[in-house]
């Protein structure tokens, strides 16, 4: 085999291996831009530079494609995040602050942040997809939050809490930030100067003040 032929074959092989990743990236872009209902598999394939038939080799339906996008960008990383919190060195308060920052770096500041807003807007139209997202993202996320708060209560660093409600003290500012940034000019005064990291830092500080044990 000539060097030119070998090089071409190698490039084709790499291109084939890269296709699932390129399809997931294109699908994420379109789902966030247009929503689940309005996104067509033809558009995803075209943006990824492959045929619709090639897309269906990897993902047999739009629903399976969406699930793969969620797993690639969010739910497939929960085991890693669970291990990270389990081995965290520091106080529970520092763990809470770290979790806020990690969420912003890994989800909030990325295109994946649009998946949550998408689900909130289309949950009633696609109950099966909504159930999938609840089981793959919402419940595991709440499980991690619950674990952090429980560790703080067990160590005496946090006051006793009803965790069924306390988890939303952590979740609420993240969801609010997603919505604010999606309508930045309407929701945020001086939006060009708005710093999401500072916003999350203030919420973390407020949360930790509220979690402290109360004086007798």
mmCIF file of C-alpha atoms in Angstrom:
data_model
loop_
_atom_site.group_PDB
_atom_site.id
_atom_site.type_symbol
_atom_site.label_atom_id
_atom_site.label_comp_id
_atom_site.label_asym_id
_atom_site.label_seq_id
_atom_site.Cartn_x
_atom_site.Cartn_y
_atom_site.Cartn_z
ATOM 1 C CA UNK A 1 0.000 0.000 0.000
ATOM 2 C CA UNK A 2 1.372 3.395 -0.952
ATOM 3 C CA UNK A 3 1.933 6.111 1.631
ATOM 4 C CA UNK A 4 -0.840 8.236 0.060
ATOM 5 C CA UNK A 5 -3.365 5.384 0.123
ATOM 6 C CA UNK A 6 -2.416 4.512 3.689
ATOM 7 C CA UNK A 7 -2.827 8.146 4.757
ATOM 8 C CA UNK A 8 -6.266 8.371 3.125
ATOM 9 C CA UNK A 9 -7.377 5.123 4.782
ATOM 10 C CA UNK A 10 -6.163 6.380 8.158
ATOM 11 C CA UNK A 11 -8.065 9.650 7.775
ATOM 12 C CA UNK A 12 -11.243 7.797 6.834
ATOM 13 C CA UNK A 13 -10.834 5.555 9.868
ATOM 14 C CA UNK A 14 -10.398 8.515 12.164
ATOM 15 C CA UNK A 15 -13.373 10.244 10.555
ATOM 16 C CA UNK A 16 -15.546 7.173 11.141
ATOM 17 C CA UNK A 17 -14.453 6.936 14.778
ATOM 18 C CA UNK A 18 -15.164 10.617 15.271
ATOM 19 C CA UNK A 19 -18.688 10.471 13.850
ATOM 20 C CA UNK A 20 -20.601 9.606 17.063
ATOM 21 C CA UNK A 21 -18.912 12.495 18.869
ATOM 22 C CA UNK A 22 -19.557 14.895 16.003
ATOM 23 C CA UNK A 23 -23.206 13.806 15.836
ATOM 24 C CA UNK A 24 -23.659 14.324 19.573
ATOM 25 C CA UNK A 25 -22.080 17.757 19.382
ATOM 26 C CA UNK A 26 -24.287 18.759 16.461
ATOM 27 C CA UNK A 27 -27.359 17.364 18.198
ATOM 28 C CA UNK A 28 -26.586 19.280 21.401
ATOM 29 C CA UNK A 29 -26.278 22.513 19.406
ATOM 30 C CA UNK A 30 -29.600 21.994 17.653
ATOM 31 C CA UNK A 31 -31.567 20.724 20.648
ATOM 32 C CA UNK A 32 -30.495 23.774 22.658
ATOM 33 C CA UNK A 33 -31.076 26.196 19.767
ATOM 34 C CA UNK A 34 -34.434 24.857 18.551
ATOM 35 C CA UNK A 35 -35.858 22.586 21.229
ATOM 36 C CA UNK A 36 -36.578 18.869 21.076
ATOM 37 C CA UNK A 37 -39.721 19.004 18.939
ATOM 38 C CA UNK A 38 -38.318 21.328 16.288
ATOM 39 C CA UNK A 39 -35.025 19.528 15.838
ATOM 40 C CA UNK A 40 -34.939 17.158 12.847
ATOM 41 C CA UNK A 41 -32.485 14.301 12.475
ATOM 42 C CA UNK A 42 -31.761 15.463 8.919
ATOM 43 C CA UNK A 43 -30.481 18.755 10.328
ATOM 44 C CA UNK A 44 -28.308 17.000 12.883
ATOM 45 C CA UNK A 45 -26.753 14.789 10.207
ATOM 46 C CA UNK A 46 -26.175 17.756 7.891
ATOM 47 C CA UNK A 47 -24.503 19.801 10.619
ATOM 48 C CA UNK A 48 -22.257 16.856 11.495
ATOM 49 C CA UNK A 49 -21.384 16.387 7.824
ATOM 50 C CA UNK A 50 -22.811 12.884 7.434
ATOM 51 C CA UNK A 51 -25.902 11.330 5.850
ATOM 52 C CA UNK A 52 -29.097 10.601 7.768
ATOM 53 C CA UNK A 53 -28.422 6.914 7.200
ATOM 54 C CA UNK A 54 -25.081 7.224 8.967
ATOM 55 C CA UNK A 55 -26.764 8.905 11.930
ATOM 56 C CA UNK A 56 -29.213 6.013 12.229
ATOM 57 C CA UNK A 57 -26.321 3.541 12.320
ATOM 58 C CA UNK A 58 -25.354 5.016 15.685
ATOM 59 C CA UNK A 59 -28.691 6.294 16.999
ATOM 60 C CA UNK A 60 -31.864 4.524 15.804
ATOM 61 C CA UNK A 61 -34.218 7.414 16.636
ATOM 62 C CA UNK A 62 -34.272 11.058 17.686
ATOM 63 C CA UNK A 63 -35.224 9.967 21.187
ATOM 64 C CA UNK A 64 -32.150 7.731 21.451
ATOM 65 C CA UNK A 65 -30.014 10.539 20.057
ATOM 66 C CA UNK A 66 -31.309 12.931 22.718
ATOM 67 C CA UNK A 67 -30.673 10.383 25.462
ATOM 68 C CA UNK A 68 -27.110 9.928 24.212
ATOM 69 C CA UNK A 69 -26.601 13.707 24.272
ATOM 70 C CA UNK A 70 -27.775 13.862 27.904
ATOM 71 C CA UNK A 71 -25.567 10.933 28.914
ATOM 72 C CA UNK A 72 -22.534 12.348 27.122
ATOM 73 C CA UNK A 73 -22.836 15.799 28.660
ATOM 74 C CA UNK A 74 -24.406 15.245 32.077
ATOM 75 C CA UNK A 75 -25.658 11.921 33.415
ATOM 76 C CA UNK A 76 -22.693 9.857 32.261
ATOM 77 C CA UNK A 77 -20.482 11.872 34.607
ATOM 78 C CA UNK A 78 -22.330 11.316 37.879
ATOM 79 C CA UNK A 79 -20.155 8.374 38.908
ATOM 80 C CA UNK A 80 -17.082 10.588 38.479
ATOM 81 C CA UNK A 81 -18.674 13.410 40.498
ATOM 82 C CA UNK A 82 -19.794 11.007 43.228
ATOM 83 C CA UNK A 83 -16.226 9.720 43.577
ATOM 84 C CA UNK A 84 -14.926 13.278 43.642
ATOM 85 C CA UNK A 85 -17.171 14.237 46.546
ATOM 86 C CA UNK A 86 -16.415 10.998 48.394
ATOM 87 C CA UNK A 87 -12.676 11.754 48.361
ATOM 88 C CA UNK A 88 -13.053 15.518 48.938
ATOM 89 C CA UNK A 89 -10.599 16.924 51.486
ATOM 90 C CA UNK A 90 -12.057 19.847 53.353
ATOM 91 C CA UNK A 91 -15.061 20.960 55.365
ATOM 92 C CA UNK A 92 -18.629 20.392 54.222
ATOM 93 C CA UNK A 93 -18.934 24.142 53.697
ATOM 94 C CA UNK A 94 -15.947 24.072 51.379
ATOM 95 C CA UNK A 95 -17.505 21.109 49.604
ATOM 96 C CA UNK A 96 -20.694 23.130 48.972
ATOM 97 C CA UNK A 97 -18.685 26.053 47.574
ATOM 98 C CA UNK A 98 -16.659 23.680 45.403
ATOM 99 C CA UNK A 99 -19.838 22.041 44.070
ATOM 100 C CA UNK A 100 -21.291 25.414 43.032
ATOM 101 C CA UNK A 101 -18.096 26.301 41.157
ATOM 102 C CA UNK A 102 -17.793 22.833 39.602
ATOM 103 C CA UNK A 103 -21.370 23.010 38.336
ATOM 104 C CA UNK A 104 -20.639 26.313 36.623
ATOM 105 C CA UNK A 105 -17.393 25.126 35.043
ATOM 106 C CA UNK A 106 -18.742 21.787 33.817
ATOM 107 C CA UNK A 107 -22.417 22.486 33.092
ATOM 108 C CA UNK A 108 -23.548 26.070 33.606
ATOM 109 C CA UNK A 109 -20.965 27.722 31.384
ATOM 110 C CA UNK A 110 -21.342 25.113 28.623
ATOM 111 C CA UNK A 111 -23.985 24.382 26.000
ATOM 112 C CA UNK A 112 -25.223 21.528 28.192
ATOM 113 C CA UNK A 113 -26.862 24.085 30.487
ATOM 114 C CA UNK A 114 -29.534 24.520 27.816
ATOM 115 C CA UNK A 115 -30.742 20.930 28.262
ATOM 116 C CA UNK A 116 -32.388 21.686 31.595
ATOM 117 C CA UNK A 117 -34.237 24.707 30.199
ATOM 118 C CA UNK A 118 -35.289 22.624 27.193
ATOM 119 C CA UNK A 119 -36.792 19.974 29.464
ATOM 120 C CA UNK A 120 -38.680 22.529 31.543
ATOM 121 C CA UNK A 121 -40.260 23.982 28.410
ATOM 122 C CA UNK A 122 -41.156 20.640 26.774
ATOM 123 C CA UNK A 123 -41.806 18.368 29.746
ATOM 124 C CA UNK A 124 -45.575 18.156 29.169
ATOM 125 C CA UNK A 125 -45.248 17.382 25.466
ATOM 126 C CA UNK A 126 -42.778 14.515 25.825
ATOM 127 C CA UNK A 127 -43.486 12.652 29.096
ATOM 128 C CA UNK A 128 -41.213 9.710 28.257
ATOM 129 C CA UNK A 129 -38.259 12.001 27.603
ATOM 130 C CA UNK A 130 -39.096 13.947 30.765
ATOM 131 C CA UNK A 131 -39.131 10.721 32.801
ATOM 132 C CA UNK A 132 -35.773 9.749 31.338
ATOM 133 C CA UNK A 133 -34.291 13.157 32.255
ATOM 134 C CA UNK A 134 -35.726 12.949 35.760
ATOM 135 C CA UNK A 135 -34.200 9.507 36.346
ATOM 136 C CA UNK A 136 -30.861 10.200 34.643
ATOM 137 C CA UNK A 137 -30.210 13.782 35.781
ATOM 138 C CA UNK A 138 -32.602 15.229 38.350
ATOM 139 C CA UNK A 139 -32.658 12.367 40.859
ATOM 140 C CA UNK A 140 -28.891 11.640 40.777
ATOM 141 C CA UNK A 141 -28.160 15.375 41.167
ATOM 142 C CA UNK A 142 -30.489 15.615 44.122
ATOM 143 C CA UNK A 143 -28.837 12.520 45.564
ATOM 144 C CA UNK A 144 -25.439 14.239 45.515
ATOM 145 C CA UNK A 145 -26.869 17.376 47.126
ATOM 146 C CA UNK A 146 -28.583 15.291 49.780
ATOM 147 C CA UNK A 147 -25.323 13.482 50.496
ATOM 148 C CA UNK A 148 -23.400 16.759 50.985
ATOM 149 C CA UNK A 149 -26.038 18.154 53.325
ATOM 150 C CA UNK A 150 -26.264 14.910 55.286
ATOM 151 C CA UNK A 151 -22.493 14.862 55.796
ATOM 152 C CA UNK A 152 -22.692 18.402 57.156
ATOM 153 C CA UNK A 153 -25.475 17.468 59.563
ATOM 154 C CA UNK A 154 -23.666 14.336 60.735
ATOM 155 C CA UNK A 155 -20.504 16.320 61.461
ATOM 156 C CA UNK A 156 -22.399 19.065 63.304
ATOM 157 C CA UNK A 157 -21.316 21.665 60.766
ATOM 158 C CA UNK A 158 -24.908 22.110 59.523
ATOM 159 C CA UNK A 159 -28.101 22.331 61.549
ATOM 160 C CA UNK A 160 -30.717 19.607 61.270
ATOM 161 C CA UNK A 161 -32.672 19.972 58.034
ATOM 162 C CA UNK A 162 -35.610 18.434 56.229
ATOM 163 C CA UNK A 163 -33.598 17.201 53.265
ATOM 164 C CA UNK A 164 -36.681 16.696 51.109
ATOM 165 C CA UNK A 165 -36.877 20.484 50.960
ATOM 166 C CA UNK A 166 -33.311 21.535 51.726
ATOM 167 C CA UNK A 167 -32.014 20.118 48.435
ATOM 168 C CA UNK A 168 -33.866 22.902 46.616
ATOM 169 C CA UNK A 169 -31.889 25.542 48.519
ATOM 170 C CA UNK A 170 -28.927 24.339 46.465
ATOM 171 C CA UNK A 171 -30.800 23.721 43.215
ATOM 172 C CA UNK A 172 -32.801 26.949 43.034
ATOM 173 C CA UNK A 173 -29.960 29.423 42.320
ATOM 174 C CA UNK A 174 -28.550 27.163 39.602
ATOM 175 C CA UNK A 175 -31.896 26.919 37.834
ATOM 176 C CA UNK A 176 -32.440 30.648 38.246
ATOM 177 C CA UNK A 177 -29.045 31.413 36.729
ATOM 178 C CA UNK A 178 -29.844 29.225 33.710
ATOM 179 C CA UNK A 179 -33.057 31.130 33.106
ATOM 180 C CA UNK A 180 -31.466 34.530 33.704
ATOM 181 C CA UNK A 181 -28.676 33.891 31.222
ATOM 182 C CA UNK A 182 -31.094 32.642 28.581
ATOM 183 C CA UNK A 183 -32.900 36.017 28.757
ATOM 184 C CA UNK A 184 -29.897 38.043 29.784
ATOM 185 C CA UNK A 185 -30.898 41.477 28.454
ATOM 186 C CA UNK A 186 -34.359 41.265 30.031
ATOM 187 C CA UNK A 187 -33.494 39.718 33.401
ATOM 188 C CA UNK A 188 -30.109 41.218 34.279
ATOM 189 C CA UNK A 189 -29.402 44.895 34.827
ATOM 190 C CA UNK A 190 -26.034 45.838 33.289
ATOM 191 C CA UNK A 191 -25.884 42.354 31.807
ATOM 192 C CA UNK A 192 -22.572 43.047 30.079
ATOM 193 C CA UNK A 193 -20.942 43.339 33.520
ATOM 194 C CA UNK A 194 -22.747 40.416 35.142
ATOM 195 C CA UNK A 195 -20.387 37.780 36.592
ATOM 196 C CA UNK A 196 -22.027 34.333 37.054
ATOM 197 C CA UNK A 197 -19.174 33.161 39.292
ATOM 198 C CA UNK A 198 -19.731 36.059 41.701
ATOM 199 C CA UNK A 199 -23.480 35.375 41.636
ATOM 200 C CA UNK A 200 -22.885 31.732 42.632
ATOM 201 C CA UNK A 201 -20.358 32.718 45.274
ATOM 202 C CA UNK A 202 -22.914 34.982 46.951
ATOM 203 C CA UNK A 203 -25.536 32.228 46.884
ATOM 204 C CA UNK A 204 -23.081 29.737 48.366
ATOM 205 C CA UNK A 205 -22.189 32.168 51.178
ATOM 206 C CA UNK A 206 -25.880 32.838 51.875
ATOM 207 C CA UNK A 207 -26.673 29.133 51.875
ATOM 208 C CA UNK A 208 -23.862 28.352 54.300
ATOM 209 C CA UNK A 209 -25.010 31.095 56.683
ATOM 210 C CA UNK A 210 -28.457 29.524 56.718
ATOM 211 C CA UNK A 211 -27.060 26.040 57.264
ATOM 212 C CA UNK A 212 -25.132 26.938 60.409
ATOM 213 C CA UNK A 213 -26.430 25.488 63.695
ATOM 214 C CA UNK A 214 -28.753 27.912 65.483
ATOM 215 C CA UNK A 215 -27.825 29.327 68.852
ATOM 216 C CA UNK A 216 -29.777 27.792 71.731
#
